[in-house]
């Protein structure tokens, strides 16, 4: 009992927190190993064994050089990736199957190849501006692509540290210089705007102050003048009333009343004249005050316009200098960009020409092969068809000869009878091809042989046609009797003999030169 207890204690293995216990051999289910993180497991003797996977983080320094971005610009991204064996169940089993027994350097080598490949893939999908501005998105894409590939070998991505992003052409540096120049120019413009706003506010306050003072002075003087005018008007009114009273008192006397009335009218006119003079004086003084206030306002506006012009001049000079620097930087960047685009375009055109040439060569080879195969198939089909045709004819000829009892002459006669329609058609065609529009015969009676000219002409014309029986004899065949016989037609026999008799002297005189008549241009014979 004690021995069993000692064996159990010896075979029970505890797993430290920074390691994974991998039990392999005969394990439950169809798994290749059993992974335990935390706790322990009993290792069966003989059929099971165990080993440990280290969970310590593994830092990997990657000096990636010349990674091609979305803009076909190569960038350098030195970085540090920290990886480690994962503690998730499915990923732990991958680590047990692929990393068990490997040293840290061997694990680092495997992870390094995966990380470099995925990092190049991520960089190829982004432009330099996206990488430089949105580092968070860049890191998320790296985590997404690299982590999924590391999980396949049992590793997980713990941390990513992008140290720097540079490029050989200086494109990123040019972007930074452009941003710095834009910030400096913007700050200068804002300073100039604030200075101009301060000067304008100061001038506006001074203007409002002067206007208010002038308004108060004008209102004070106007009040004094109004009081004096009211006093004078009241006095004039009292005097007028007194004159009217006196005129009423002395109305009994017409002359005196008339004189009083005249005096009263004169006083009234004088009072009105005095009133108008006073009002004109008040208006002149008010206009003078307004002109003075306007002059002060004009001077203030002129001073403000002068300061604004000065501020605008300084601002425009600063903007011009900044724009000059920006244009120079953009010109240099555009020059570098155009050079790179030209190089890339030439490389692409070169590759495209090679691909097009290979495609054309492949197309020519395929067309030639297709034409050769088609020609071969055509000849084979024609040969096969001719062979079948000849075989069918041979078979048909054999059957015809067998039907004729082996008599080849009778079989040939039958075949000739099949072609009789064609022979007759050929003779008919020979007659139809003769272009005879009209035949004129001058018959003078007898030709010396007890025959007239017309009958002689027809006999000679019919005798000139090749008889069917003669053609068959030339072919070595005898036509059947039901086709008729020329021997029973005395007229035709006589015509044939006359033709032969006339042919003999013609043969003797064939060597003599004879005049040849020109054919009718219209192709007609008379």
PDB file of N, CA and C in Angstrom, residues 282-367:
ATOM      1  N   UNK A 282     -28.455 129.327 -34.557  1.00  0.00           N
ATOM      2  CA  UNK A 282     -28.384 128.017 -33.850  1.00  0.00           C
ATOM      3  C   UNK A 282     -28.044 126.876 -34.825  1.00  0.00           C
ATOM      4  N   UNK A 283     -28.690 126.940 -35.998  1.00  0.00           N
ATOM      5  CA  UNK A 283     -28.427 125.880 -36.995  1.00  0.00           C
ATOM      6  C   UNK A 283     -26.984 125.935 -37.486  1.00  0.00           C
ATOM      7  N   UNK A 284     -26.441 127.145 -37.718  1.00  0.00           N
ATOM      8  CA  UNK A 284     -25.054 127.282 -38.163  1.00  0.00           C
ATOM      9  C   UNK A 284     -24.095 126.730 -37.122  1.00  0.00           C
ATOM     10  N   UNK A 285     -24.378 127.028 -35.855  1.00  0.00           N
ATOM     11  CA  UNK A 285     -23.506 126.507 -34.788  1.00  0.00           C
ATOM     12  C   UNK A 285     -23.584 124.972 -34.709  1.00  0.00           C
ATOM     13  N   UNK A 286     -24.819 124.453 -34.884  1.00  0.00           N
ATOM     14  CA  UNK A 286     -24.962 122.979 -34.842  1.00  0.00           C
ATOM     15  C   UNK A 286     -24.217 122.318 -36.003  1.00  0.00           C
ATOM     16  N   UNK A 287     -24.321 122.936 -37.189  1.00  0.00           N
ATOM     17  CA  UNK A 287     -23.620 122.378 -38.368  1.00  0.00           C
ATOM     18  C   UNK A 287     -22.116 122.446 -38.177  1.00  0.00           C
ATOM     19  N   UNK A 288     -21.644 123.533 -37.580  1.00  0.00           N
ATOM     20  CA  UNK A 288     -20.211 123.661 -37.318  1.00  0.00           C
ATOM     21  C   UNK A 288     -19.725 122.557 -36.366  1.00  0.00           C
ATOM     22  N   UNK A 289     -20.538 122.282 -35.336  1.00  0.00           N
ATOM     23  CA  UNK A 289     -20.171 121.196 -34.402  1.00  0.00           C
ATOM     24  C   UNK A 289     -20.158 119.826 -35.085  1.00  0.00           C
ATOM     25  N   UNK A 290     -21.157 119.641 -35.939  1.00  0.00           N
ATOM     26  CA  UNK A 290     -21.189 118.360 -36.665  1.00  0.00           C
ATOM     27  C   UNK A 290     -19.978 118.219 -37.582  1.00  0.00           C
ATOM     28  N   UNK A 291     -19.612 119.281 -38.265  1.00  0.00           N
ATOM     29  CA  UNK A 291     -18.444 119.225 -39.152  1.00  0.00           C
ATOM     30  C   UNK A 291     -17.175 118.928 -38.370  1.00  0.00           C
ATOM     31  N   UNK A 292     -17.067 119.530 -37.208  1.00  0.00           N
ATOM     32  CA  UNK A 292     -15.896 119.275 -36.373  1.00  0.00           C
ATOM     33  C   UNK A 292     -15.835 117.817 -35.945  1.00  0.00           C
ATOM     34  N   UNK A 293     -17.008 117.286 -35.549  1.00  0.00           N
ATOM     35  CA  UNK A 293     -17.058 115.874 -35.152  1.00  0.00           C
ATOM     36  C   UNK A 293     -16.722 114.949 -36.335  1.00  0.00           C
ATOM     37  N   UNK A 294     -17.224 115.287 -37.528  1.00  0.00           N
ATOM     38  CA  UNK A 294     -16.926 114.485 -38.714  1.00  0.00           C
ATOM     39  C   UNK A 294     -15.440 114.527 -39.067  1.00  0.00           C
ATOM     40  N   UNK A 295     -14.844 115.702 -38.884  1.00  0.00           N
ATOM     41  CA  UNK A 295     -13.401 115.818 -39.158  1.00  0.00           C
ATOM     42  C   UNK A 295     -12.606 114.928 -38.212  1.00  0.00           C
ATOM     43  N   UNK A 296     -13.002 114.948 -36.932  1.00  0.00           N
ATOM     44  CA  UNK A 296     -12.307 114.088 -35.957  1.00  0.00           C
ATOM     45  C   UNK A 296     -12.493 112.616 -36.328  1.00  0.00           C
ATOM     46  N   UNK A 297     -13.721 112.261 -36.722  1.00  0.00           N
ATOM     47  CA  UNK A 297     -14.003 110.866 -37.118  1.00  0.00           C
ATOM     48  C   UNK A 297     -13.201 110.473 -38.355  1.00  0.00           C
ATOM     49  N   UNK A 298     -13.083 111.393 -39.327  1.00  0.00           N
ATOM     50  CA  UNK A 298     -12.315 111.097 -40.538  1.00  0.00           C
ATOM     51  C   UNK A 298     -10.851 110.877 -40.213  1.00  0.00           C
ATOM     52  N   UNK A 299     -10.317 111.712 -39.291  1.00  0.00           N
ATOM     53  CA  UNK A 299      -8.923 111.517 -38.902  1.00  0.00           C
ATOM     54  C   UNK A 299      -8.728 110.144 -38.235  1.00  0.00           C
ATOM     55  N   UNK A 300      -9.692 109.771 -37.380  1.00  0.00           N
ATOM     56  CA  UNK A 300      -9.591 108.455 -36.725  1.00  0.00           C
ATOM     57  C   UNK A 300      -9.658 107.323 -37.748  1.00  0.00           C
ATOM     58  N   UNK A 301     -10.570 107.445 -38.712  1.00  0.00           N
ATOM     59  CA  UNK A 301     -10.681 106.399 -39.742  1.00  0.00           C
ATOM     60  C   UNK A 301      -9.420 106.335 -40.604  1.00  0.00           C
ATOM     61  N   UNK A 302      -8.839 107.492 -40.918  1.00  0.00           N
ATOM     62  CA  UNK A 302      -7.602 107.503 -41.707  1.00  0.00           C
ATOM     63  C   UNK A 302      -6.477 106.807 -40.950  1.00  0.00           C
ATOM     64  N   UNK A 303      -6.375 107.089 -39.655  1.00  0.00           N
ATOM     65  CA  UNK A 303      -5.345 106.439 -38.834  1.00  0.00           C
ATOM     66  C   UNK A 303      -5.572 104.925 -38.785  1.00  0.00           C
ATOM     67  N   UNK A 304      -6.837 104.530 -38.620  1.00  0.00           N
ATOM     68  CA  UNK A 304      -7.170 103.109 -38.594  1.00  0.00           C
ATOM     69  C   UNK A 304      -6.835 102.443 -39.933  1.00  0.00           C
ATOM     70  N   UNK A 305      -7.212 103.108 -41.048  1.00  0.00           N
ATOM     71  CA  UNK A 305      -6.907 102.542 -42.363  1.00  0.00           C
ATOM     72  C   UNK A 305      -5.402 102.399 -42.563  1.00  0.00           C
ATOM     73  N   UNK A 306      -4.642 103.393 -42.052  1.00  0.00           N
ATOM     74  CA  UNK A 306      -3.186 103.323 -42.159  1.00  0.00           C
ATOM     75  C   UNK A 306      -2.633 102.128 -41.403  1.00  0.00           C
ATOM     76  N   UNK A 307      -3.129 101.927 -40.188  1.00  0.00           N
ATOM     77  CA  UNK A 307      -2.661 100.780 -39.388  1.00  0.00           C
ATOM     78  C   UNK A 307      -3.090  99.451 -40.030  1.00  0.00           C
ATOM     79  N   UNK A 308      -4.323  99.423 -40.524  1.00  0.00           N
ATOM     80  CA  UNK A 308      -4.780  98.188 -41.182  1.00  0.00           C
ATOM     81  C   UNK A 308      -3.935  97.872 -42.416  1.00  0.00           C
ATOM     82  N   UNK A 309      -3.605  98.897 -43.204  1.00  0.00           N
ATOM     83  CA  UNK A 309      -2.783  98.680 -44.392  1.00  0.00           C
ATOM     84  C   UNK A 309      -1.409  98.158 -44.004  1.00  0.00           C
ATOM     85  N   UNK A 310      -0.859  98.732 -42.926  1.00  0.00           N
ATOM     86  CA  UNK A 310       0.451  98.269 -42.457  1.00  0.00           C
ATOM     87  C   UNK A 310       0.382  96.807 -42.007  1.00  0.00           C
ATOM     88  N   UNK A 311      -0.674  96.474 -41.258  1.00  0.00           N
ATOM     89  CA  UNK A 311      -0.829  95.086 -40.787  1.00  0.00           C
ATOM     90  C   UNK A 311      -1.015  94.124 -41.973  1.00  0.00           C
ATOM     91  N   UNK A 312      -1.842  94.549 -42.957  1.00  0.00           N
ATOM     92  CA  UNK A 312      -2.042  93.694 -44.138  1.00  0.00           C
ATOM     93  C   UNK A 312      -0.742  93.501 -44.901  1.00  0.00           C
ATOM     94  N   UNK A 313       0.052  94.568 -44.996  1.00  0.00           N
ATOM     95  CA  UNK A 313       1.328  94.453 -45.701  1.00  0.00           C
ATOM     96  C   UNK A 313       2.253  93.450 -45.012  1.00  0.00           C
ATOM     97  N   UNK A 314       2.352  93.546 -43.698  1.00  0.00           N
ATOM     98  CA  UNK A 314       3.202  92.602 -42.967  1.00  0.00           C
ATOM     99  C   UNK A 314       2.667  91.171 -43.118  1.00  0.00           C
ATOM    100  N   UNK A 315       1.329  91.030 -43.025  1.00  0.00           N
ATOM    101  CA  UNK A 315       0.732  89.692 -43.161  1.00  0.00           C
ATOM    102  C   UNK A 315       0.967  89.119 -44.549  1.00  0.00           C
ATOM    103  N   UNK A 316       0.789  89.943 -45.594  1.00  0.00           N
ATOM    104  CA  UNK A 316       0.989  89.464 -46.961  1.00  0.00           C
ATOM    105  C   UNK A 316       2.440  89.086 -47.217  1.00  0.00           C
ATOM    106  N   UNK A 317       3.385  89.879 -46.618  1.00  0.00           N
ATOM    107  CA  UNK A 317       4.809  89.536 -46.764  1.00  0.00           C
ATOM    108  C   UNK A 317       5.088  88.177 -46.128  1.00  0.00           C
ATOM    109  N   UNK A 318       4.528  87.982 -44.913  1.00  0.00           N
ATOM    110  CA  UNK A 318       4.721  86.696 -44.226  1.00  0.00           C
ATOM    111  C   UNK A 318       4.094  85.552 -45.024  1.00  0.00           C
ATOM    112  N   UNK A 319       2.878  85.769 -45.528  1.00  0.00           N
ATOM    113  CA  UNK A 319       2.220  84.723 -46.327  1.00  0.00           C
ATOM    114  C   UNK A 319       3.004  84.418 -47.601  1.00  0.00           C
ATOM    115  N   UNK A 320       3.542  85.482 -48.229  1.00  0.00           N
ATOM    116  CA  UNK A 320       4.309  85.266 -49.454  1.00  0.00           C
ATOM    117  C   UNK A 320       5.563  84.444 -49.189  1.00  0.00           C
ATOM    118  N   UNK A 321       6.272  84.782 -48.070  1.00  0.00           N
ATOM    119  CA  UNK A 321       7.471  84.003 -47.726  1.00  0.00           C
ATOM    120  C   UNK A 321       7.119  82.557 -47.423  1.00  0.00           C
ATOM    121  N   UNK A 322       6.030  82.374 -46.654  1.00  0.00           N
ATOM    122  CA  UNK A 322       5.622  81.001 -46.313  1.00  0.00           C
ATOM    123  C   UNK A 322       5.208  80.239 -47.568  1.00  0.00           C
ATOM    124  N   UNK A 323       4.448  80.907 -48.454  1.00  0.00           N
ATOM    125  CA  UNK A 323       4.020  80.247 -49.694  1.00  0.00           C
ATOM    126  C   UNK A 323       5.213  79.888 -50.568  1.00  0.00           C
ATOM    127  N   UNK A 324       6.230  80.770 -50.567  1.00  0.00           N
ATOM    128  CA  UNK A 324       7.442  80.492 -51.333  1.00  0.00           C
ATOM    129  C   UNK A 324       8.122  79.227 -50.820  1.00  0.00           C
ATOM    130  N   UNK A 325       8.231  79.122 -49.475  1.00  0.00           N
ATOM    131  CA  UNK A 325       8.864  77.921 -48.891  1.00  0.00           C
ATOM    132  C   UNK A 325       8.034  76.676 -49.179  1.00  0.00           C
ATOM    133  N   UNK A 326       6.713  76.814 -49.056  1.00  0.00           N
ATOM    134  CA  UNK A 326       5.835  75.650 -49.317  1.00  0.00           C
ATOM    135  C   UNK A 326       5.952  75.195 -50.752  1.00  0.00           C
ATOM    136  N   UNK A 327       5.932  76.164 -51.688  1.00  0.00           N
ATOM    137  CA  UNK A 327       6.032  75.808 -53.107  1.00  0.00           C
ATOM    138  C   UNK A 327       7.364  75.136 -53.423  1.00  0.00           C
ATOM    139  N   UNK A 328       8.440  75.633 -52.763  1.00  0.00           N
ATOM    140  CA  UNK A 328       9.740  74.998 -52.991  1.00  0.00           C
ATOM    141  C   UNK A 328       9.744  73.557 -52.499  1.00  0.00           C
ATOM    142  N   UNK A 329       9.172  73.357 -51.280  1.00  0.00           N
ATOM    143  CA  UNK A 329       9.111  71.991 -50.737  1.00  0.00           C
ATOM    144  C   UNK A 329       8.222  71.101 -51.596  1.00  0.00           C
ATOM    145  N   UNK A 330       7.060  71.629 -52.000  1.00  0.00           N
ATOM    146  CA  UNK A 330       6.163  70.838 -52.852  1.00  0.00           C
ATOM    147  C   UNK A 330       6.799  70.533 -54.202  1.00  0.00           C
ATOM    148  N   UNK A 331       7.557  71.486 -54.738  1.00  0.00           N
ATOM    149  CA  UNK A 331       8.217  71.250 -56.010  1.00  0.00           C
ATOM    150  C   UNK A 331       9.222  70.117 -55.894  1.00  0.00           C
ATOM    151  N   UNK A 332      10.020  70.157 -54.819  1.00  0.00           N
ATOM    152  CA  UNK A 332      11.009  69.096 -54.627  1.00  0.00           C
ATOM    153  C   UNK A 332      10.336  67.749 -54.418  1.00  0.00           C
ATOM    154  N   UNK A 333       9.265  67.743 -53.571  1.00  0.00           N
ATOM    155  CA  UNK A 333       8.545  66.482 -53.322  1.00  0.00           C
ATOM    156  C   UNK A 333       7.901  65.967 -54.603  1.00  0.00           C
ATOM    157  N   UNK A 334       7.311  66.881 -55.400  1.00  0.00           N
ATOM    158  CA  UNK A 334       6.676  66.466 -56.648  1.00  0.00           C
ATOM    159  C   UNK A 334       7.708  65.931 -57.634  1.00  0.00           C
ATOM    160  N   UNK A 335       8.909  66.552 -57.616  1.00  0.00           N
ATOM    161  CA  UNK A 335       9.976  66.077 -58.498  1.00  0.00           C
ATOM    162  C   UNK A 335      10.387  64.660 -58.136  1.00  0.00           C
ATOM    163  N   UNK A 336      10.571  64.426 -56.819  1.00  0.00           N
ATOM    164  CA  UNK A 336      10.932  63.076 -56.364  1.00  0.00           C
ATOM    165  C   UNK A 336       9.823  62.092 -56.674  1.00  0.00           C
ATOM    166  N   UNK A 337       8.570  62.531 -56.438  1.00  0.00           N
ATOM    167  CA  UNK A 337       7.429  61.648 -56.700  1.00  0.00           C
ATOM    168  C   UNK A 337       7.350  61.273 -58.174  1.00  0.00           C
ATOM    169  N   UNK A 338       7.547  62.283 -59.066  1.00  0.00           N
ATOM    170  CA  UNK A 338       7.490  62.006 -60.502  1.00  0.00           C
ATOM    171  C   UNK A 338       8.603  61.062 -60.935  1.00  0.00           C
ATOM    172  N   UNK A 339       9.812  61.256 -60.336  1.00  0.00           N
ATOM    173  CA  UNK A 339      10.900  60.341 -60.665  1.00  0.00           C
ATOM    174  C   UNK A 339      10.560  58.919 -60.265  1.00  0.00           C
ATOM    175  N   UNK A 340      10.017  58.769 -59.049  1.00  0.00           N
ATOM    176  CA  UNK A 340       9.651  57.422 -58.583  1.00  0.00           C
ATOM    177  C   UNK A 340       8.530  56.837 -59.434  1.00  0.00           C
ATOM    178  N   UNK A 341       7.528  57.663 -59.748  1.00  0.00           N
ATOM    179  CA  UNK A 341       6.427  57.163 -60.585  1.00  0.00           C
ATOM    180  C   UNK A 341       6.929  56.743 -61.956  1.00  0.00           C
ATOM    181  N   UNK A 342       7.906  57.522 -62.508  1.00  0.00           N
ATOM    182  CA  UNK A 342       8.447  57.165 -63.811  1.00  0.00           C
ATOM    183  C   UNK A 342       9.181  55.826 -63.744  1.00  0.00           C
ATOM    184  N   UNK A 343       9.973  55.629 -62.640  1.00  0.00           N
ATOM    185  CA  UNK A 343      10.684  54.359 -62.483  1.00  0.00           C
ATOM    186  C   UNK A 343       9.701  53.213 -62.363  1.00  0.00           C
ATOM    187  N   UNK A 344       8.671  53.410 -61.502  1.00  0.00           N
ATOM    188  CA  UNK A 344       7.669  52.347 -61.308  1.00  0.00           C
ATOM    189  C   UNK A 344       6.920  52.088 -62.612  1.00  0.00           C
ATOM    190  N   UNK A 345       6.577  53.177 -63.345  1.00  0.00           N
ATOM    191  CA  UNK A 345       5.844  53.016 -64.605  1.00  0.00           C
ATOM    192  C   UNK A 345       6.670  52.246 -65.632  1.00  0.00           C
ATOM    193  N   UNK A 346       7.995  52.558 -65.677  1.00  0.00           N
ATOM    194  CA  UNK A 346       8.864  51.842 -66.612  1.00  0.00           C
ATOM    195  C   UNK A 346       8.947  50.366 -66.260  1.00  0.00           C
ATOM    196  N   UNK A 347       9.082  50.094 -64.937  1.00  0.00           N
ATOM    197  CA  UNK A 347       9.134  48.687 -64.509  1.00  0.00           C
ATOM    198  C   UNK A 347       7.842  47.961 -64.857  1.00  0.00           C
ATOM    199  N   UNK A 348       6.713  48.652 -64.610  1.00  0.00           N
ATOM    200  CA  UNK A 348       5.407  48.030 -64.907  1.00  0.00           C
ATOM    201  C   UNK A 348       5.265  47.787 -66.410  1.00  0.00           C
ATOM    202  N   UNK A 349       5.672  48.783 -67.221  1.00  0.00           N
ATOM    203  CA  UNK A 349       5.579  48.606 -68.679  1.00  0.00           C
ATOM    204  C   UNK A 349       6.474  47.467 -69.148  1.00  0.00           C
ATOM    205  N   UNK A 350       7.662  47.388 -68.510  1.00  0.00           N
ATOM    206  CA  UNK A 350       8.570  46.300 -68.874  1.00  0.00           C
ATOM    207  C   UNK A 350       7.954  44.950 -68.573  1.00  0.00           C
ATOM    208  N   UNK A 351       7.415  44.801 -67.337  1.00  0.00           N
ATOM    209  CA  UNK A 351       6.761  43.543 -66.964  1.00  0.00           C
ATOM    210  C   UNK A 351       5.560  43.269 -67.876  1.00  0.00           C
ATOM    211  N   UNK A 352       4.799  44.330 -68.178  1.00  0.00           N
ATOM    212  CA  UNK A 352       3.613  44.159 -69.023  1.00  0.00           C
ATOM    213  C   UNK A 352       3.995  43.690 -70.421  1.00  0.00           C
ATOM    214  N   UNK A 353       5.101  44.270 -70.979  1.00  0.00           N
ATOM    215  CA  UNK A 353       5.551  43.855 -72.301  1.00  0.00           C
ATOM    216  C   UNK A 353       5.979  42.395 -72.313  1.00  0.00           C
ATOM    217  N   UNK A 354       6.683  42.000 -71.225  1.00  0.00           N
ATOM    218  CA  UNK A 354       7.114  40.598 -71.137  1.00  0.00           C
ATOM    219  C   UNK A 354       5.898  39.683 -71.087  1.00  0.00           C
ATOM    220  N   UNK A 355       4.919  40.068 -70.236  1.00  0.00           N
ATOM    221  CA  UNK A 355       3.706  39.243 -70.103  1.00  0.00           C
ATOM    222  C   UNK A 355       2.941  39.197 -71.422  1.00  0.00           C
ATOM    223  N   UNK A 356       2.831  40.386 -72.106  1.00  0.00           N
ATOM    224  CA  UNK A 356       2.112  40.413 -73.391  1.00  0.00           C
ATOM    225  C   UNK A 356       2.821  39.546 -74.435  1.00  0.00           C
ATOM    226  N   UNK A 357       4.166  39.629 -74.447  1.00  0.00           N
ATOM    227  CA  UNK A 357       4.909  38.815 -75.415  1.00  0.00           C
ATOM    228  C   UNK A 357       4.717  37.329 -75.147  1.00  0.00           C
ATOM    229  N   UNK A 358       4.776  36.954 -73.854  1.00  0.00           N
ATOM    230  CA  UNK A 358       4.556  35.550 -73.531  1.00  0.00           C
ATOM    231  C   UNK A 358       3.133  35.120 -73.885  1.00  0.00           C
ATOM    232  N   UNK A 359       2.164  36.023 -73.622  1.00  0.00           N
ATOM    233  CA  UNK A 359       0.769  35.684 -73.950  1.00  0.00           C
ATOM    234  C   UNK A 359       0.585  35.529 -75.450  1.00  0.00           C
ATOM    235  N   UNK A 360       1.194  36.453 -76.238  1.00  0.00           N
ATOM    236  CA  UNK A 360       1.077  36.336 -77.691  1.00  0.00           C
ATOM    237  C   UNK A 360       1.735  35.067 -78.210  1.00  0.00           C
ATOM    238  N   UNK A 361       2.945  34.754 -77.629  1.00  0.00           N
ATOM    239  CA  UNK A 361       3.612  33.522 -78.051  1.00  0.00           C
ATOM    240  C   UNK A 361       2.766  32.300 -77.728  1.00  0.00           C
ATOM    241  N   UNK A 362       2.174  32.310 -76.505  1.00  0.00           N
ATOM    242  CA  UNK A 362       1.316  31.184 -76.126  1.00  0.00           C
ATOM    243  C   UNK A 362       0.094  31.101 -77.028  1.00  0.00           C
ATOM    244  N   UNK A 363      -0.474  32.293 -77.366  1.00  0.00           N
ATOM    245  CA  UNK A 363      -1.647  32.309 -78.241  1.00  0.00           C
ATOM    246  C   UNK A 363      -1.305  31.773 -79.630  1.00  0.00           C
ATOM    247  N   UNK A 364      -0.113  32.184 -80.155  1.00  0.00           N
ATOM    248  CA  UNK A 364       0.312  31.704 -81.483  1.00  0.00           C
ATOM    249  C   UNK A 364       0.519  30.190 -81.446  1.00  0.00           C
ATOM    250  N   UNK A 365       1.155  29.722 -80.348  1.00  0.00           N
ATOM    251  CA  UNK A 365       1.366  28.279 -80.237  1.00  0.00           C
ATOM    252  C   UNK A 365       0.039  27.534 -80.194  1.00  0.00           C
ATOM    253  N   UNK A 366      -0.899  28.060 -79.414  1.00  0.00           N
ATOM    254  CA  UNK A 366      -2.200  27.380 -79.320  1.00  0.00           C
ATOM    255  C   UNK A 366      -2.955  27.415 -80.641  1.00  0.00           C
ATOM    256  N   UNK A 367      -2.907  28.585 -81.349  1.00  0.00           N
ATOM    257  CA  UNK A 367      -3.599  28.681 -82.638  1.00  0.00           C
ATOM    258  C   UNK A 367      -2.985  27.711 -83.645  1.00  0.00           C
TER     259      UNK A 367
END
